PDB file of C-alpha atoms in Angstrom:
ATOM      1  CA  MET A   1     -37.142 -24.261  54.707  1.00 80.00           C
ATOM      2  CA  ARG A   2     -35.650 -22.041  51.834  1.00 83.00           C
ATOM      3  CA  TYR A   3     -34.158 -19.597  54.196  1.00 91.00           C
ATOM      4  CA  PHE A   4     -32.626 -22.281  56.293  1.00 91.00           C
ATOM      5  CA  SER A   5     -31.294 -24.238  53.301  1.00 89.00           C
ATOM      6  CA  LEU A   6     -29.786 -20.600  52.370  1.00 91.00           C
ATOM      7  CA  ALA A   7     -28.196 -20.207  55.788  1.00 94.00           C
ATOM      8  CA  SER A   8     -26.966 -23.739  55.530  1.00 93.00           C
ATOM      9  CA  PHE A   9     -25.199 -23.205  52.316  1.00 91.00           C
ATOM     10  CA  LEU A  10     -23.558 -19.813  53.286  1.00 94.00           C
ATOM     11  CA  PHE A  11     -22.102 -21.259  56.334  1.00 95.00           C
ATOM     12  CA  ALA A  12     -20.574 -24.043  54.828  1.00 94.00           C
ATOM     13  CA  PHE A  13     -19.238 -22.145  52.168  1.00 94.00           C
ATOM     14  CA  TRP A  14     -17.890 -19.635  54.961  1.00 92.00           C
ATOM     15  CA  ILE A  15     -16.210 -22.286  56.800  1.00 92.00           C
ATOM     16  CA  ALA A  16     -14.868 -23.997  53.396  1.00 93.00           C
ATOM     17  CA  LEU A  17     -13.061 -20.876  52.141  1.00 92.00           C
ATOM     18  CA  SER A  18     -12.064 -20.169  55.952  1.00 89.00           C
ATOM     19  CA  GLY A  19     -10.296 -23.183  56.577  1.00 85.00           C
ATOM     20  CA  HIS A  20      -9.861 -22.077  60.532  1.00 83.00           C
ATOM     21  CA  TYR A  21     -12.234 -23.251  63.199  1.00 88.00           C
ATOM     22  CA  THR A  22     -11.461 -21.240  65.970  1.00 92.00           C
ATOM     23  CA  PRO A  23     -14.655 -20.328  67.896  1.00 94.00           C
ATOM     24  CA  MET A  24     -14.280 -16.603  67.000  1.00 94.00           C
ATOM     25  CA  LEU A  25     -14.329 -17.305  63.498  1.00 91.00           C
ATOM     26  CA  ILE A  26     -17.144 -19.534  63.669  1.00 93.00           C
ATOM     27  CA  VAL A  27     -19.265 -17.286  65.471  1.00 95.00           C
ATOM     28  CA  ALA A  28     -18.230 -14.169  63.049  1.00 94.00           C
ATOM     29  CA  GLY A  29     -19.293 -16.899  60.088  1.00 94.00           C
ATOM     30  CA  ALA A  30     -22.554 -17.461  61.705  1.00 96.00           C
ATOM     31  CA  ALA A  31     -23.149 -13.765  62.091  1.00 97.00           C
ATOM     32  CA  CYS A  32     -22.508 -12.842  58.492  1.00 95.00           C
ATOM     33  CA  THR A  33     -24.659 -15.895  57.362  1.00 96.00           C
ATOM     34  CA  ALA A  34     -27.652 -14.217  59.412  1.00 96.00           C
ATOM     35  CA  ILE A  35     -26.995 -10.964  57.850  1.00 97.00           C
ATOM     36  CA  CYS A  36     -26.813 -11.940  54.410  1.00 95.00           C
ATOM     37  CA  VAL A  37     -30.051 -14.328  54.984  1.00 95.00           C
ATOM     38  CA  LEU A  38     -31.772 -11.132  56.305  1.00 95.00           C
ATOM     39  CA  ALA A  39     -30.575  -9.116  53.251  1.00 95.00           C
ATOM     40  CA  ALA A  40     -31.547 -11.666  50.735  1.00 93.00           C
ATOM     41  CA  ILE A  41     -35.153 -11.839  52.371  1.00 92.00           C
ATOM     42  CA  ARG A  42     -35.270  -7.926  52.486  1.00 93.00           C
ATOM     43  CA  MET A  43     -34.291  -7.919  48.673  1.00 93.00           C
ATOM     44  CA  ARG A  44     -36.568 -10.620  48.037  1.00 88.00           C
ATOM     45  CA  ALA A  45     -33.780 -12.709  46.540  1.00 86.00           C
ATOM     46  CA  ALA A  46     -34.529 -15.960  48.690  1.00 81.00           C
ATOM     47  CA  ASP A  47     -37.238 -16.995  46.422  1.00 81.00           C
ATOM     48  CA  ALA A  48     -37.454 -19.994  44.286  1.00 74.00           C
ATOM     49  CA  GLU A  49     -35.738 -18.463  41.736  1.00 71.00           C
ATOM     50  CA  GLY A  50     -33.003 -16.817  43.788  1.00 74.00           C
ATOM     51  CA  HIS A  51     -32.281 -20.140  45.621  1.00 74.00           C
ATOM     52  CA  PRO A  52     -34.012 -22.871  44.063  1.00 79.00           C
ATOM     53  CA  VAL A  53     -33.398 -25.857  46.446  1.00 80.00           C
ATOM     54  CA  GLU A  54     -36.036 -28.149  44.460  1.00 81.00           C
ATOM     55  CA  LEU A  55     -32.986 -28.417  41.783  1.00 83.00           C
ATOM     56  CA  PHE A  56     -30.514 -29.922  44.183  1.00 86.00           C
ATOM     57  CA  ARG A  57     -31.259 -33.311  43.595  1.00 88.00           C
ATOM     58  CA  GLY A  58     -31.186 -32.609  39.999  1.00 90.00           C
ATOM     59  CA  ALA A  59     -27.964 -31.126  40.498  1.00 91.00           C
ATOM     60  CA  LEU A  60     -26.254 -34.185  41.702  1.00 93.00           C
ATOM     61  CA  THR A  61     -26.594 -35.918  38.373  1.00 94.00           C
ATOM     62  CA  TYR A  62     -26.599 -33.209  35.954  1.00 96.00           C
ATOM     63  CA  PHE A  63     -23.434 -31.225  36.817  1.00 96.00           C
ATOM     64  CA  PRO A  64     -21.120 -34.298  36.877  1.00 97.00           C
ATOM     65  CA  TRP A  65     -22.493 -35.177  33.680  1.00 97.00           C
ATOM     66  CA  LEU A  66     -22.152 -31.997  32.125  1.00 97.00           C
ATOM     67  CA  ALA A  67     -18.393 -31.841  33.267  1.00 97.00           C
ATOM     68  CA  ILE A  68     -17.612 -35.149  31.670  1.00 97.00           C
ATOM     69  CA  GLU A  69     -19.201 -33.875  28.625  1.00 96.00           C
ATOM     70  CA  ILE A  70     -17.313 -30.771  28.753  1.00 97.00           C
ATOM     71  CA  ALA A  71     -13.948 -32.897  29.291  1.00 97.00           C
ATOM     72  CA  LYS A  72     -14.771 -35.110  26.152  1.00 96.00           C
ATOM     73  CA  SER A  73     -15.636 -32.298  24.060  1.00 95.00           C
ATOM     74  CA  ALA A  74     -12.404 -30.555  25.121  1.00 96.00           C
ATOM     75  CA  TRP A  75     -10.678 -33.528  23.982  1.00 97.00           C
ATOM     76  CA  THR A  76     -12.021 -33.961  20.585  1.00 94.00           C
ATOM     77  CA  VAL A  77     -11.617 -30.288  19.980  1.00 95.00           C
ATOM     78  CA  THR A  78      -7.878 -30.583  20.947  1.00 96.00           C
ATOM     79  CA  ARG A  79      -7.603 -33.717  18.692  1.00 95.00           C
ATOM     80  CA  ILE A  80      -9.078 -31.682  15.892  1.00 95.00           C
ATOM     81  CA  ILE A  81      -7.010 -28.501  16.355  1.00 93.00           C
ATOM     82  CA  LEU A  82      -3.777 -30.811  16.600  1.00 96.00           C
ATOM     83  CA  HIS A  83      -4.793 -32.788  13.462  1.00 93.00           C
ATOM     84  CA  PRO A  84      -2.734 -31.501  10.265  1.00 92.00           C
ATOM     85  CA  ARG A  85      -5.435 -31.235   8.166  1.00 92.00           C
ATOM     86  CA  LEU A  86      -7.862 -29.580  10.449  1.00 91.00           C
ATOM     87  CA  PRO A  87     -10.896 -31.673   9.992  1.00 93.00           C
ATOM     88  CA  ILE A  88     -13.742 -29.256  10.721  1.00 94.00           C
ATOM     89  CA  SER A  89     -16.723 -28.762   9.243  1.00 94.00           C
ATOM     90  CA  PRO A  90     -18.479 -25.898  10.628  1.00 95.00           C
ATOM     91  CA  THR A  91     -22.438 -26.314  11.103  1.00 95.00           C
ATOM     92  CA  MET A  92     -25.309 -23.949  11.993  1.00 97.00           C
ATOM     93  CA  THR A  93     -28.364 -25.889  13.386  1.00 96.00           C
ATOM     94  CA  VAL A  94     -31.351 -25.105  14.931  1.00 96.00           C
ATOM     95  CA  VAL A  95     -32.604 -27.104  18.071  1.00 97.00           C
ATOM     96  CA  ARG A  96     -35.619 -26.945  19.939  1.00 96.00           C
ATOM     97  CA  ALA A  97     -35.757 -26.778  23.890  1.00 96.00           C
ATOM     98  CA  SER A  98     -38.501 -28.663  25.470  1.00 95.00           C
ATOM     99  CA  GLN A  99     -37.810 -26.864  28.637  1.00 93.00           C
ATOM    100  CA  GLN A 100     -41.022 -25.497  30.400  1.00 87.00           C
ATOM    101  CA  SER A 101     -39.185 -22.188  32.033  1.00 87.00           C
ATOM    102  CA  ARG A 102     -36.944 -19.360  30.360  1.00 88.00           C
ATOM    103  CA  ALA A 103     -34.297 -20.584  33.291  1.00 86.00           C
ATOM    104  CA  GLY A 104     -34.469 -23.853  31.788  1.00 90.00           C
ATOM    105  CA  VAL A 105     -34.086 -22.862  28.093  1.00 95.00           C
ATOM    106  CA  ALA A 106     -31.164 -20.603  29.528  1.00 94.00           C
ATOM    107  CA  THR A 107     -29.590 -23.572  31.241  1.00 94.00           C
ATOM    108  CA  TYR A 108     -29.821 -25.567  28.085  1.00 97.00           C
ATOM    109  CA  ALA A 109     -28.475 -22.641  25.980  1.00 97.00           C
ATOM    110  CA  ASN A 110     -25.729 -22.189  28.287  1.00 97.00           C
ATOM    111  CA  SER A 111     -24.874 -25.810  28.878  1.00 97.00           C
ATOM    112  CA  ILE A 112     -24.440 -25.995  24.881  1.00 97.00           C
ATOM    113  CA  THR A 113     -21.816 -23.029  25.050  1.00 96.00           C
ATOM    114  CA  LEU A 114     -20.031 -24.248  27.803  1.00 96.00           C
ATOM    115  CA  THR A 115     -19.501 -27.674  25.853  1.00 95.00           C
ATOM    116  CA  PRO A 116     -16.297 -27.051  23.601  1.00 95.00           C
ATOM    117  CA  GLY A 117     -17.173 -27.092  19.867  1.00 95.00           C
ATOM    118  CA  THR A 118     -20.545 -25.720  20.596  1.00 96.00           C
ATOM    119  CA  LEU A 119     -21.839 -22.074  20.671  1.00 97.00           C
ATOM    120  CA  THR A 120     -25.603 -20.786  21.388  1.00 97.00           C
ATOM    121  CA  VAL A 121     -25.589 -17.941  18.914  1.00 97.00           C
ATOM    122  CA  ALA A 122     -29.175 -17.106  19.245  1.00 97.00           C
ATOM    123  CA  VAL A 123     -32.469 -17.675  21.294  1.00 97.00           C
ATOM    124  CA  ALA A 124     -35.917 -17.220  19.754  1.00 95.00           C
ATOM    125  CA  GLY A 125     -38.548 -18.617  22.197  1.00 92.00           C
ATOM    126  CA  ASN A 126     -37.620 -22.258  22.452  1.00 94.00           C
ATOM    127  CA  GLU A 127     -35.753 -22.682  19.376  1.00 96.00           C
ATOM    128  CA  LEU A 128     -31.647 -22.066  19.913  1.00 97.00           C
ATOM    129  CA  THR A 129     -29.574 -21.583  16.729  1.00 97.00           C
ATOM    130  CA  VAL A 130     -26.148 -23.173  17.471  1.00 97.00           C
ATOM    131  CA  HIS A 131     -22.807 -23.107  15.686  1.00 97.00           C
ATOM    132  CA  ALA A 132     -20.897 -26.420  15.806  1.00 97.00           C
ATOM    133  CA  LEU A 133     -17.395 -26.950  14.792  1.00 96.00           C
ATOM    134  CA  THR A 134     -18.190 -30.162  13.190  1.00 94.00           C
ATOM    135  CA  LYS A 135     -21.278 -31.889  11.753  1.00 95.00           C
ATOM    136  CA  ALA A 136     -20.850 -34.873  14.017  1.00 93.00           C
ATOM    137  CA  GLY A 137     -20.968 -32.187  17.087  1.00 93.00           C
ATOM    138  CA  ALA A 138     -24.334 -30.880  15.647  1.00 94.00           C
ATOM    139  CA  ASP A 139     -25.762 -34.335  15.203  1.00 95.00           C
ATOM    140  CA  ASP A 140     -24.833 -35.010  18.839  1.00 93.00           C
ATOM    141  CA  LEU A 141     -26.681 -32.065  19.670  1.00 94.00           C
ATOM    142  CA  GLU A 142     -29.909 -32.662  17.554  1.00 94.00           C
ATOM    143  CA  GLY A 143     -29.815 -36.163  19.295  1.00 94.00           C
ATOM    144  CA  GLY A 144     -31.456 -34.639  22.369  1.00 93.00           C
ATOM    145  CA  GLU A 145     -29.446 -36.170  25.212  1.00 96.00           C
ATOM    146  CA  MET A 146     -28.482 -32.687  26.594  1.00 96.00           C
ATOM    147  CA  ASN A 147     -32.044 -31.445  26.418  1.00 96.00           C
ATOM    148  CA  ARG A 148     -33.196 -34.657  28.028  1.00 96.00           C
ATOM    149  CA  ARG A 149     -30.597 -34.021  30.972  1.00 96.00           C
ATOM    150  CA  VAL A 150     -31.467 -30.261  31.146  1.00 96.00           C
ATOM    151  CA  ASN A 151     -35.314 -31.491  31.632  1.00 94.00           C
ATOM    152  CA  GLU A 152     -34.350 -33.950  34.407  1.00 93.00           C
ATOM    153  CA  PHE A 153     -32.386 -31.375  36.157  1.00 93.00           C
ATOM    154  CA  GLU A 154     -35.165 -29.003  35.975  1.00 89.00           C
ATOM    155  CA  GLY A 155     -37.426 -31.598  36.942  1.00 83.00           C
ATOM    156  CA  THR A 156     -40.191 -31.596  33.866  1.00 74.00           C
ATOM    157  CA  ASP A 157     -38.715 -34.991  32.470  1.00 65.00           C
TER     158      ASP A 157
END
């Protein structure tokens, strides 16, 4: 099932980037897809870590939520930067990740860093040291919403 999913994704990606639907290009895309899947199998990269199909359902809700959070944070940081008094209150805080896997902790840390105004500066086990541009940003992070969303994405919540 994992190999079929990988082949389907790669072929859909090929078609989306090609934009042409001639029989020759469709056959070429199918051939390239087959070669890529066979190479992934040979390199043992089509495993649960390399192609995590079980995360697909969680990705449907997590990535749109993350995009909205990035946009909201970008707007907040823009308002702070353009404010004449530059009302920042730089804060370092430590948050605990409740994810079960290293990939889950990395997803949480990367999500924090992707959100403007926050930056994961260190990871020690399940503890993340985070720099926030404002105290409100640190408080929001300590509230645990992103941690909960990453747990839902990972399927551990």
